[in-house]
PDB file of C-alpha atoms in Angstrom:
ATOM      1  CA  MET A   5     101.855  82.768  61.493  1.00  0.00           C
ATOM      2  CA  ASP A   6     104.704  85.152  61.616  1.00  0.00           C
ATOM      3  CA  LEU A   7     108.416  84.349  61.847  1.00  0.00           C
ATOM      4  CA  ILE A   8     108.806  84.511  65.855  1.00  0.00           C
ATOM      5  CA  ALA A   9     105.542  82.541  66.635  1.00  0.00           C
ATOM      6  CA  ARG A  10     106.281  79.978  63.864  1.00  0.00           C
ATOM      7  CA  PHE A  11     109.796  79.242  65.547  1.00  0.00           C
ATOM      8  CA  THR A  12     108.212  79.291  69.110  1.00  0.00           C
ATOM      9  CA  ALA A  13     105.512  77.059  68.169  1.00  0.00           C
ATOM     10  CA  THR A  14     107.972  74.532  66.349  1.00  0.00           C
ATOM     11  CA  LEU A  15     110.259  74.816  69.420  1.00  0.00           C
ATOM     12  CA  ALA A  16     107.292  74.023  71.708  1.00  0.00           C
ATOM     13  CA  ALA A  17     105.771  71.267  69.638  1.00  0.00           C
ATOM     14  CA  ASP A  18     109.239  69.465  69.642  1.00  0.00           C
ATOM     15  CA  ALA A  19     109.420  69.328  73.419  1.00  0.00           C
ATOM     16  CA  GLY A  20     109.422  65.748  74.573  1.00  0.00           C
ATOM     17  CA  ALA A  21     109.871  63.753  77.737  1.00  0.00           C
ATOM     18  CA  GLY A  22     113.519  62.828  78.916  1.00  0.00           C
ATOM     19  CA  ASP A  23     115.046  66.034  78.069  1.00  0.00           C
ATOM     20  CA  ASP A  24     116.959  67.360  80.752  1.00  0.00           C
ATOM     21  CA  GLY A  25     118.289  70.317  78.285  1.00  0.00           C
ATOM     22  CA  HIS A  26     120.733  68.428  76.146  1.00  0.00           C
ATOM     23  CA  LEU A  27     118.384  67.816  73.252  1.00  0.00           C
ATOM     24  CA  LEU A  28     117.780  71.719  73.305  1.00  0.00           C
ATOM     25  CA  PRO A  29     120.268  72.448  70.068  1.00  0.00           C
ATOM     26  CA  GLY A  30     118.757  69.905  68.000  1.00  0.00           C
ATOM     27  CA  ARG A  31     115.224  71.174  68.581  1.00  0.00           C
ATOM     28  CA  LEU A  32     116.544  74.925  67.829  1.00  0.00           C
ATOM     29  CA  ALA A  33     118.250  73.718  64.659  1.00  0.00           C
ATOM     30  CA  ARG A  34     114.651  72.177  63.728  1.00  0.00           C
ATOM     31  CA  ALA A  35     112.634  75.198  64.703  1.00  0.00           C
ATOM     32  CA  ALA A  36     115.278  77.499  62.866  1.00  0.00           C
ATOM     33  CA  ALA A  37     114.888  75.338  59.783  1.00  0.00           C
ATOM     34  CA  GLU A  38     110.967  75.027  59.801  1.00  0.00           C
ATOM     35  CA  ALA A  39     110.670  78.858  60.500  1.00  0.00           C
ATOM     36  CA  LEU A  40     113.138  80.150  57.731  1.00  0.00           C
ATOM     37  CA  GLY A  41     111.934  77.330  55.426  1.00  0.00           C
ATOM     38  CA  VAL A  42     115.340  76.072  54.548  1.00  0.00           C
ATOM     39  CA  ASP A  43     116.400  72.486  53.878  1.00  0.00           C
ATOM     40  CA  GLY A  44     118.564  72.023  56.888  1.00  0.00           C
ATOM     41  CA  ALA A  45     120.085  74.120  60.022  1.00  0.00           C
ATOM     42  CA  GLY A  46     122.875  73.117  62.270  1.00  0.00           C
ATOM     43  CA  LEU A  47     124.633  74.963  65.689  1.00  0.00           C
ATOM     44  CA  SER A  48     128.172  74.581  66.371  1.00  0.00           C
ATOM     45  CA  LEU A  49     130.066  76.133  68.938  1.00  0.00           C
ATOM     46  CA  LEU A  50     133.844  77.068  69.114  1.00  0.00           C
ATOM     47  CA  ALA A  51     135.574  77.422  72.392  1.00  0.00           C
ATOM     48  CA  ALA A  52     139.581  77.870  72.705  1.00  0.00           C
ATOM     49  CA  GLU A  53     139.334  74.845  75.259  1.00  0.00           C
ATOM     50  CA  THR A  54     137.215  72.560  73.412  1.00  0.00           C
ATOM     51  CA  GLY A  55     137.604  73.483  69.709  1.00  0.00           C
ATOM     52  CA  ARG A  56     134.705  73.201  67.403  1.00  0.00           C
ATOM     53  CA  SER A  57     131.918  71.203  68.720  1.00  0.00           C
ATOM     54  CA  PRO A  58     128.566  70.406  66.993  1.00  0.00           C
ATOM     55  CA  LEU A  59     125.463  71.067  69.246  1.00  0.00           C
ATOM     56  CA  GLY A  60     122.442  70.039  67.059  1.00  0.00           C
ATOM     57  CA  ALA A  61     121.079  69.787  63.755  1.00  0.00           C
ATOM     58  CA  SER A  62     117.833  69.622  62.064  1.00  0.00           C
ATOM     59  CA  SER A  63     118.407  66.385  60.223  1.00  0.00           C
ATOM     60  CA  ALA A  64     120.764  63.471  59.375  1.00  0.00           C
ATOM     61  CA  ASP A  65     122.209  65.232  56.235  1.00  0.00           C
ATOM     62  CA  ALA A  66     122.526  68.739  57.962  1.00  0.00           C
ATOM     63  CA  ALA A  67     124.741  66.739  60.852  1.00  0.00           C
ATOM     64  CA  ARG A  68     126.351  65.106  58.177  1.00  0.00           C
ATOM     65  CA  ALA A  69     127.485  68.490  56.442  1.00  0.00           C
ATOM     66  CA  GLU A  70     129.111  69.427  59.627  1.00  0.00           C
ATOM     67  CA  ARG A  71     131.231  66.533  60.226  1.00  0.00           C
ATOM     68  CA  LEU A  72     132.371  66.693  56.621  1.00  0.00           C
ATOM     69  CA  GLU A  73     133.597  70.264  57.220  1.00  0.00           C
ATOM     70  CA  PHE A  74     135.044  69.368  60.522  1.00  0.00           C
ATOM     71  CA  THR A  75     136.896  66.484  58.519  1.00  0.00           C
ATOM     72  CA  VAL A  76     138.520  68.591  55.895  1.00  0.00           C
ATOM     73  CA  GLY A  77     139.165  71.198  58.416  1.00  0.00           C
ATOM     74  CA  THR A  78     137.799  74.593  56.374  1.00  0.00           C
ATOM     75  CA  GLY A  79     134.548  75.562  55.045  1.00  0.00           C
ATOM     76  CA  PRO A  80     131.953  78.349  55.619  1.00  0.00           C
ATOM     77  CA  CYS A  81     130.979  77.766  59.048  1.00  0.00           C
ATOM     78  CA  LEU A  82     134.597  77.900  60.405  1.00  0.00           C
ATOM     79  CA  LEU A  83     134.914  81.200  58.426  1.00  0.00           C
ATOM     80  CA  ALA A  84     131.930  82.614  60.101  1.00  0.00           C
ATOM     81  CA  HIS A  85     133.639  81.512  63.194  1.00  0.00           C
ATOM     82  CA  GLU A  86     136.686  83.286  62.301  1.00  0.00           C
ATOM     83  CA  THR A  87     135.483  86.558  60.815  1.00  0.00           C
ATOM     84  CA  GLY A  88     132.277  86.951  62.880  1.00  0.00           C
ATOM     85  CA  GLN A  89     130.738  87.622  59.724  1.00  0.00           C
ATOM     86  CA  PRO A  90     127.729  85.965  57.760  1.00  0.00           C
ATOM     87  CA  VAL A  91     128.901  83.589  55.114  1.00  0.00           C
ATOM     88  CA  PHE A  92     126.846  82.863  51.902  1.00  0.00           C
ATOM     89  CA  VAL A  93     127.890  80.535  49.365  1.00  0.00           C
ATOM     90  CA  VAL A  94     126.452  78.353  46.542  1.00  0.00           C
ATOM     91  CA  GLU A  95     128.266  75.316  44.917  1.00  0.00           C
ATOM     92  CA  GLU A  96     130.361  77.218  42.650  1.00  0.00           C
ATOM     93  CA  ASP A  97     131.653  79.181  45.524  1.00  0.00           C
ATOM     94  CA  ILE A  98     132.423  76.299  47.872  1.00  0.00           C
ATOM     95  CA  ARG A  99     134.183  74.639  44.762  1.00  0.00           C
ATOM     96  CA  ARG A 100     136.444  77.534  44.167  1.00  0.00           C
ATOM     97  CA  ARG A 101     137.268  78.328  47.847  1.00  0.00           C
ATOM     98  CA  TRP A 102     137.248  74.839  49.625  1.00  0.00           C
ATOM     99  CA  PRO A 103     137.294  72.112  47.081  1.00  0.00           C
ATOM    100  CA  ALA A 104     137.966  69.250  49.182  1.00  0.00           C
ATOM    101  CA  TYR A 105     134.913  70.232  51.190  1.00  0.00           C
ATOM    102  CA  ALA A 106     132.834  70.614  48.104  1.00  0.00           C
ATOM    103  CA  ASP A 107     133.692  67.002  46.652  1.00  0.00           C
ATOM    104  CA  LEU A 108     132.242  65.495  49.965  1.00  0.00           C
ATOM    105  CA  LEU A 109     129.265  67.731  50.251  1.00  0.00           C
ATOM    106  CA  VAL A 110     128.191  67.140  46.845  1.00  0.00           C
ATOM    107  CA  ASP A 111     128.984  63.438  47.102  1.00  0.00           C
ATOM    108  CA  GLU A 112     127.398  62.844  50.357  1.00  0.00           C
ATOM    109  CA  THR A 113     124.385  65.240  50.935  1.00  0.00           C
ATOM    110  CA  PRO A 114     121.804  67.000  48.964  1.00  0.00           C
ATOM    111  CA  PHE A 115     122.873  70.324  49.785  1.00  0.00           C
ATOM    112  CA  ARG A 116     124.175  72.828  47.168  1.00  0.00           C
ATOM    113  CA  GLY A 117     124.215  75.946  48.976  1.00  0.00           C
ATOM    114  CA  ILE A 118     125.034  77.210  52.812  1.00  0.00           C
ATOM    115  CA  ALA A 119     124.547  80.241  54.790  1.00  0.00           C
ATOM    116  CA  SER A 120     126.771  80.528  58.007  1.00  0.00           C
ATOM    117  CA  LEU A 121     125.709  83.163  60.508  1.00  0.00           C
ATOM    118  CA  PRO A 122     127.716  83.720  63.508  1.00  0.00           C
ATOM    119  CA  LEU A 123     126.187  83.293  66.844  1.00  0.00           C
ATOM    120  CA  ARG A 124     127.538  85.821  69.656  1.00  0.00           C
ATOM    121  CA  SER A 125     126.716  86.192  73.293  1.00  0.00           C
ATOM    122  CA  PRO A 126     128.801  87.126  76.468  1.00  0.00           C
ATOM    123  CA  LEU A 127     127.311  83.732  77.816  1.00  0.00           C
ATOM    124  CA  THR A 128     127.314  81.487  75.096  1.00  0.00           C
ATOM    125  CA  ARG A 129     130.865  82.392  73.612  1.00  0.00           C
ATOM    126  CA  VAL A 130     131.068  82.092  69.932  1.00  0.00           C
ATOM    127  CA  GLY A 131     129.261  79.950  67.833  1.00  0.00           C
ATOM    128  CA  ALA A 132     127.488  79.414  64.228  1.00  0.00           C
ATOM    129  CA  MET A 133     124.035  78.739  62.905  1.00  0.00           C
ATOM    130  CA  ASN A 134     124.208  76.896  59.386  1.00  0.00           C
ATOM    131  CA  LEU A 135     121.644  77.043  56.881  1.00  0.00           C
ATOM    132  CA  PHE A 136     121.686  74.678  54.161  1.00  0.00           C
ATOM    133  CA  PHE A 137     120.163  74.600  50.795  1.00  0.00           C
ATOM    134  CA  ALA A 138     119.138  71.707  48.289  1.00  0.00           C
ATOM    135  CA  ASP A 139     118.827  74.380  45.721  1.00  0.00           C
ATOM    136  CA  ALA A 140     121.624  76.912  45.163  1.00  0.00           C
ATOM    137  CA  ALA A 141     119.218  79.355  43.842  1.00  0.00           C
ATOM    138  CA  ASP A 142     117.357  79.678  47.203  1.00  0.00           C
ATOM    139  CA  VAL A 143     120.596  80.973  49.076  1.00  0.00           C
ATOM    140  CA  PRO A 144     120.324  84.563  47.599  1.00  0.00           C
ATOM    141  CA  ARG A 145     116.293  84.438  48.396  1.00  0.00           C
ATOM    142  CA  LEU A 146     117.199  84.021  51.865  1.00  0.00           C
ATOM    143  CA  ASP A 147     115.708  86.731  53.819  1.00  0.00           C
ATOM    144  CA  VAL A 148     118.715  87.796  55.851  1.00  0.00           C
ATOM    145  CA  PHE A 149     116.997  89.856  58.276  1.00  0.00           C
ATOM    146  CA  ALA A 150     114.825  87.076  59.176  1.00  0.00           C
ATOM    147  CA  ALA A 151     117.635  84.816  59.278  1.00  0.00           C
ATOM    148  CA  LEU A 152     119.398  87.089  61.729  1.00  0.00           C
ATOM    149  CA  THR A 153     116.269  87.249  63.881  1.00  0.00           C
ATOM    150  CA  VAL A 154     116.279  83.510  64.250  1.00  0.00           C
ATOM    151  CA  ALA A 155     119.705  83.497  64.981  1.00  0.00           C
ATOM    152  CA  ASP A 156     118.824  86.027  68.112  1.00  0.00           C
ATOM    153  CA  LEU A 157     116.018  83.733  69.000  1.00  0.00           C
ATOM    154  CA  VAL A 158     118.400  80.516  69.129  1.00  0.00           C
ATOM    155  CA  THR A 159     121.145  82.597  71.005  1.00  0.00           C
ATOM    156  CA  SER A 160     118.482  83.809  73.519  1.00  0.00           C
ATOM    157  CA  ALA A 161     117.117  80.305  74.248  1.00  0.00           C
ATOM    158  CA  LEU A 162     120.909  79.227  74.916  1.00  0.00           C
ATOM    159  CA  THR A 163     121.198  82.090  77.060  1.00  0.00           C
ATOM    160  CA  ASP A 164     118.101  81.526  79.053  1.00  0.00           C
ATOM    161  CA  ALA A 165     118.892  77.797  79.496  1.00  0.00           C
ATOM    162  CA  LEU A 166     122.297  79.138  81.031  1.00  0.00           C
ATOM    163  CA  VAL A 167     120.508  81.469  83.435  1.00  0.00           C
ATOM    164  CA  TRP A 168     117.525  79.661  84.623  1.00  0.00           C
ATOM    165  CA  SER A 169     119.302  75.694  84.686  1.00  0.00           C
ATOM    166  CA  SER A 170     121.660  74.465  87.354  1.00  0.00           C
ATOM    167  CA  TRP A 171     125.013  73.708  86.013  1.00  0.00           C
ATOM    168  CA  THR A 172     128.594  73.963  87.249  1.00  0.00           C
ATOM    169  CA  VAL A 173     131.558  75.717  85.740  1.00  0.00           C
ATOM    170  CA  GLU A 174     133.402  72.272  85.359  1.00  0.00           C
ATOM    171  CA  SER A 175     130.580  70.754  83.505  1.00  0.00           C
ATOM    172  CA  GLY A 176     128.759  73.636  81.630  1.00  0.00           C
ATOM    173  CA  PRO A 177     125.361  73.841  80.701  1.00  0.00           C
ATOM    174  CA  GLU A 178     123.172  70.711  79.438  1.00  0.00           C
ATOM    175  CA  TRP A 179     123.266  71.767  75.785  1.00  0.00           C
ATOM    176  CA  LEU A 180     126.948  71.640  76.051  1.00  0.00           C
ATOM    177  CA  HIS A 181     126.342  67.570  76.464  1.00  0.00           C
ATOM    178  CA  SER A 182     124.181  67.123  73.306  1.00  0.00           C
ATOM    179  CA  PRO A 183     124.649  63.912  71.425  1.00  0.00           C
ATOM    180  CA  PRO A 184     126.515  65.586  68.820  1.00  0.00           C
ATOM    181  CA  ALA A 185     128.733  67.368  71.239  1.00  0.00           C
ATOM    182  CA  ARG A 186     129.579  64.072  73.111  1.00  0.00           C
ATOM    183  CA  ARG A 187     130.363  62.452  69.837  1.00  0.00           C
ATOM    184  CA  ARG A 188     132.716  65.284  68.928  1.00  0.00           C
ATOM    185  CA  ALA A 189     134.543  64.995  72.448  1.00  0.00           C
ATOM    186  CA  VAL A 190     135.674  61.497  71.300  1.00  0.00           C
ATOM    187  CA  VAL A 191     137.722  63.341  68.843  1.00  0.00           C
ATOM    188  CA  TRP A 192     139.885  65.496  71.557  1.00  0.00           C
ATOM    189  CA  THR A 193     140.233  62.131  73.052  1.00  0.00           C
ATOM    190  CA  ALA A 194     141.683  60.690  70.155  1.00  0.00           C
ATOM    191  CA  VAL A 195     144.127  63.572  69.779  1.00  0.00           C
ATOM    192  CA  ASP A 196     145.396  63.436  73.031  1.00  0.00           C
ATOM    193  CA  ARG A 197     146.174  59.657  72.614  1.00  0.00           C
ATOM    194  CA  THR A 198     147.945  60.343  69.208  1.00  0.00           C
ATOM    195  CA  CYS A 199     149.823  63.256  70.794  1.00  0.00           C
ATOM    196  CA  VAL A 200     151.280  60.909  73.516  1.00  0.00           C
ATOM    197  CA  ALA A 201     151.717  58.087  71.317  1.00  0.00           C
ATOM    198  CA  LEU A 202     153.498  59.709  68.209  1.00  0.00           C
ATOM    199  CA  ASP A 203     155.168  62.672  70.444  1.00  0.00           C
ATOM    200  CA  VAL A 204     153.283  65.421  68.159  1.00  0.00           C
ATOM    201  CA  ASP A 205     151.274  68.377  69.354  1.00  0.00           C
ATOM    202  CA  ALA A 206     147.668  68.786  69.212  1.00  0.00           C
ATOM    203  CA  PRO A 207     147.420  70.732  65.719  1.00  0.00           C
ATOM    204  CA  ALA A 208     149.544  67.975  64.135  1.00  0.00           C
ATOM    205  CA  ALA A 209     147.550  65.092  65.651  1.00  0.00           C
ATOM    206  CA  LEU A 210     144.477  66.393  64.403  1.00  0.00           C
ATOM    207  CA  ALA A 211     145.943  67.108  60.985  1.00  0.00           C
ATOM    208  CA  LEU A 212     147.024  63.534  60.911  1.00  0.00           C
ATOM    209  CA  LEU A 213     143.554  62.346  62.134  1.00  0.00           C
ATOM    210  CA  ARG A 214     142.137  64.523  59.315  1.00  0.00           C
ATOM    211  CA  ALA A 215     144.431  63.334  56.606  1.00  0.00           C
ATOM    212  CA  TYR A 216     143.867  59.591  57.550  1.00  0.00           C
ATOM    213  CA  SER A 217     139.911  60.269  57.366  1.00  0.00           C
ATOM    214  CA  TYR A 218     139.846  61.928  54.204  1.00  0.00           C
ATOM    215  CA  SER A 219     141.949  59.332  52.535  1.00  0.00           C
ATOM    216  CA  ALA A 220     139.685  56.665  54.129  1.00  0.00           C
ATOM    217  CA  GLY A 221     136.556  58.604  52.747  1.00  0.00           C
ATOM    218  CA  ARG A 222     135.310  58.522  56.559  1.00  0.00           C
ATOM    219  CA  SER A 223     134.474  61.500  59.019  1.00  0.00           C
ATOM    220  CA  VAL A 224     137.114  62.403  61.838  1.00  0.00           C
ATOM    221  CA  ASP A 225     134.263  61.682  64.209  1.00  0.00           C
ATOM    222  CA  SER A 226     134.269  58.245  62.983  1.00  0.00           C
ATOM    223  CA  VAL A 227     137.962  57.469  62.964  1.00  0.00           C
ATOM    224  CA  ALA A 228     138.663  58.796  66.319  1.00  0.00           C
ATOM    225  CA  ALA A 229     135.785  56.629  67.853  1.00  0.00           C
ATOM    226  CA  ASP A 230     137.897  53.372  66.387  1.00  0.00           C
ATOM    227  CA  LEU A 231     140.966  55.109  67.696  1.00  0.00           C
ATOM    228  CA  VAL A 232     139.366  55.353  71.122  1.00  0.00           C
ATOM    229  CA  SER A 233     138.205  51.953  70.903  1.00  0.00           C
ATOM    230  CA  GLY A 234     141.261  50.158  69.954  1.00  0.00           C
ATOM    231  CA  ARG A 235     140.012  49.332  66.366  1.00  0.00           C
ATOM    232  CA  VAL A 236     142.517  52.012  64.756  1.00  0.00           C
ATOM    233  CA  ARG A 237     146.036  52.548  66.473  1.00  0.00           C
ATOM    234  CA  PRO A 238     147.733  56.016  66.457  1.00  0.00           C
ATOM    235  CA  ALA A 239     150.192  54.578  64.422  1.00  0.00           C
ATOM    236  CA  ASP A 240     147.992  53.534  61.704  1.00  0.00           C
ATOM    237  CA  VAL A 241     147.223  57.453  61.083  1.00  0.00           C
ATOM    238  CA  LEU A 242     150.705  58.267  59.846  1.00  0.00           C
ATOM    239  CA  CYS A 243     149.904  56.237  56.716  1.00  0.00           C
ATOM    240  CA  ARG A 244     146.931  56.399  54.437  1.00  0.00           C
ATOM    241  CA  PRO A 245     144.578  53.541  54.696  1.00  0.00           C
ATOM    242  CA  GLY A 246     145.515  50.643  52.517  1.00  0.00           C
ATOM    243  CA  GLY A 247     149.105  52.526  51.561  1.00  0.00           C
ATOM    244  CA  ASP A 248     152.575  51.552  52.691  1.00  0.00           C
TER     245      ASP A 248
END
């Protein structure tokens, strides 16, 4: 079975009842991982009004790798977003360029290599497909043209969902409301509350949340959920957990 057929067959087999479109990104990530024979895949979107949002991942480990990169605020996916160019890195590269992310990635996931490919479309704005490798030696073995083909298939599927489904400008398409995207939206609510409570701007509020989360050994998503629920107060993020 060729690449496109394998991707299409996996995507079709993964369809299930109760999916109104919000589960499409997860299905696309699993189809991408299967078609390319990689150990994990994730899709994310960068938009000026909402920041970076994960859309879907092929596995819990792939989803965790995204959350860890967002927590430290730097890494290969963000670089692919910024430059619009593919980024291929192994553990040694990650440790040299993003040491904080490397420590978390190695401690909390099986991945030792990453390829991040930008997804660009006038309709889907700017996103990235992240491919994860347990063996760093598999990164240079990746067929780049195959990976770019799959990235185009992913972009086409998201674009088709925009064209052929009903949605409003206010809410956007259903795939923007995937479970990972909804969890990330809580972060922006937490940022807003921190801005008001501490009289700081959004970048400063996010930086405080990231520093607190990293010190606590938690993801920003997890800390944000506690802040929104009231288990953590905005004032708490001014100091390290357990500190003065």
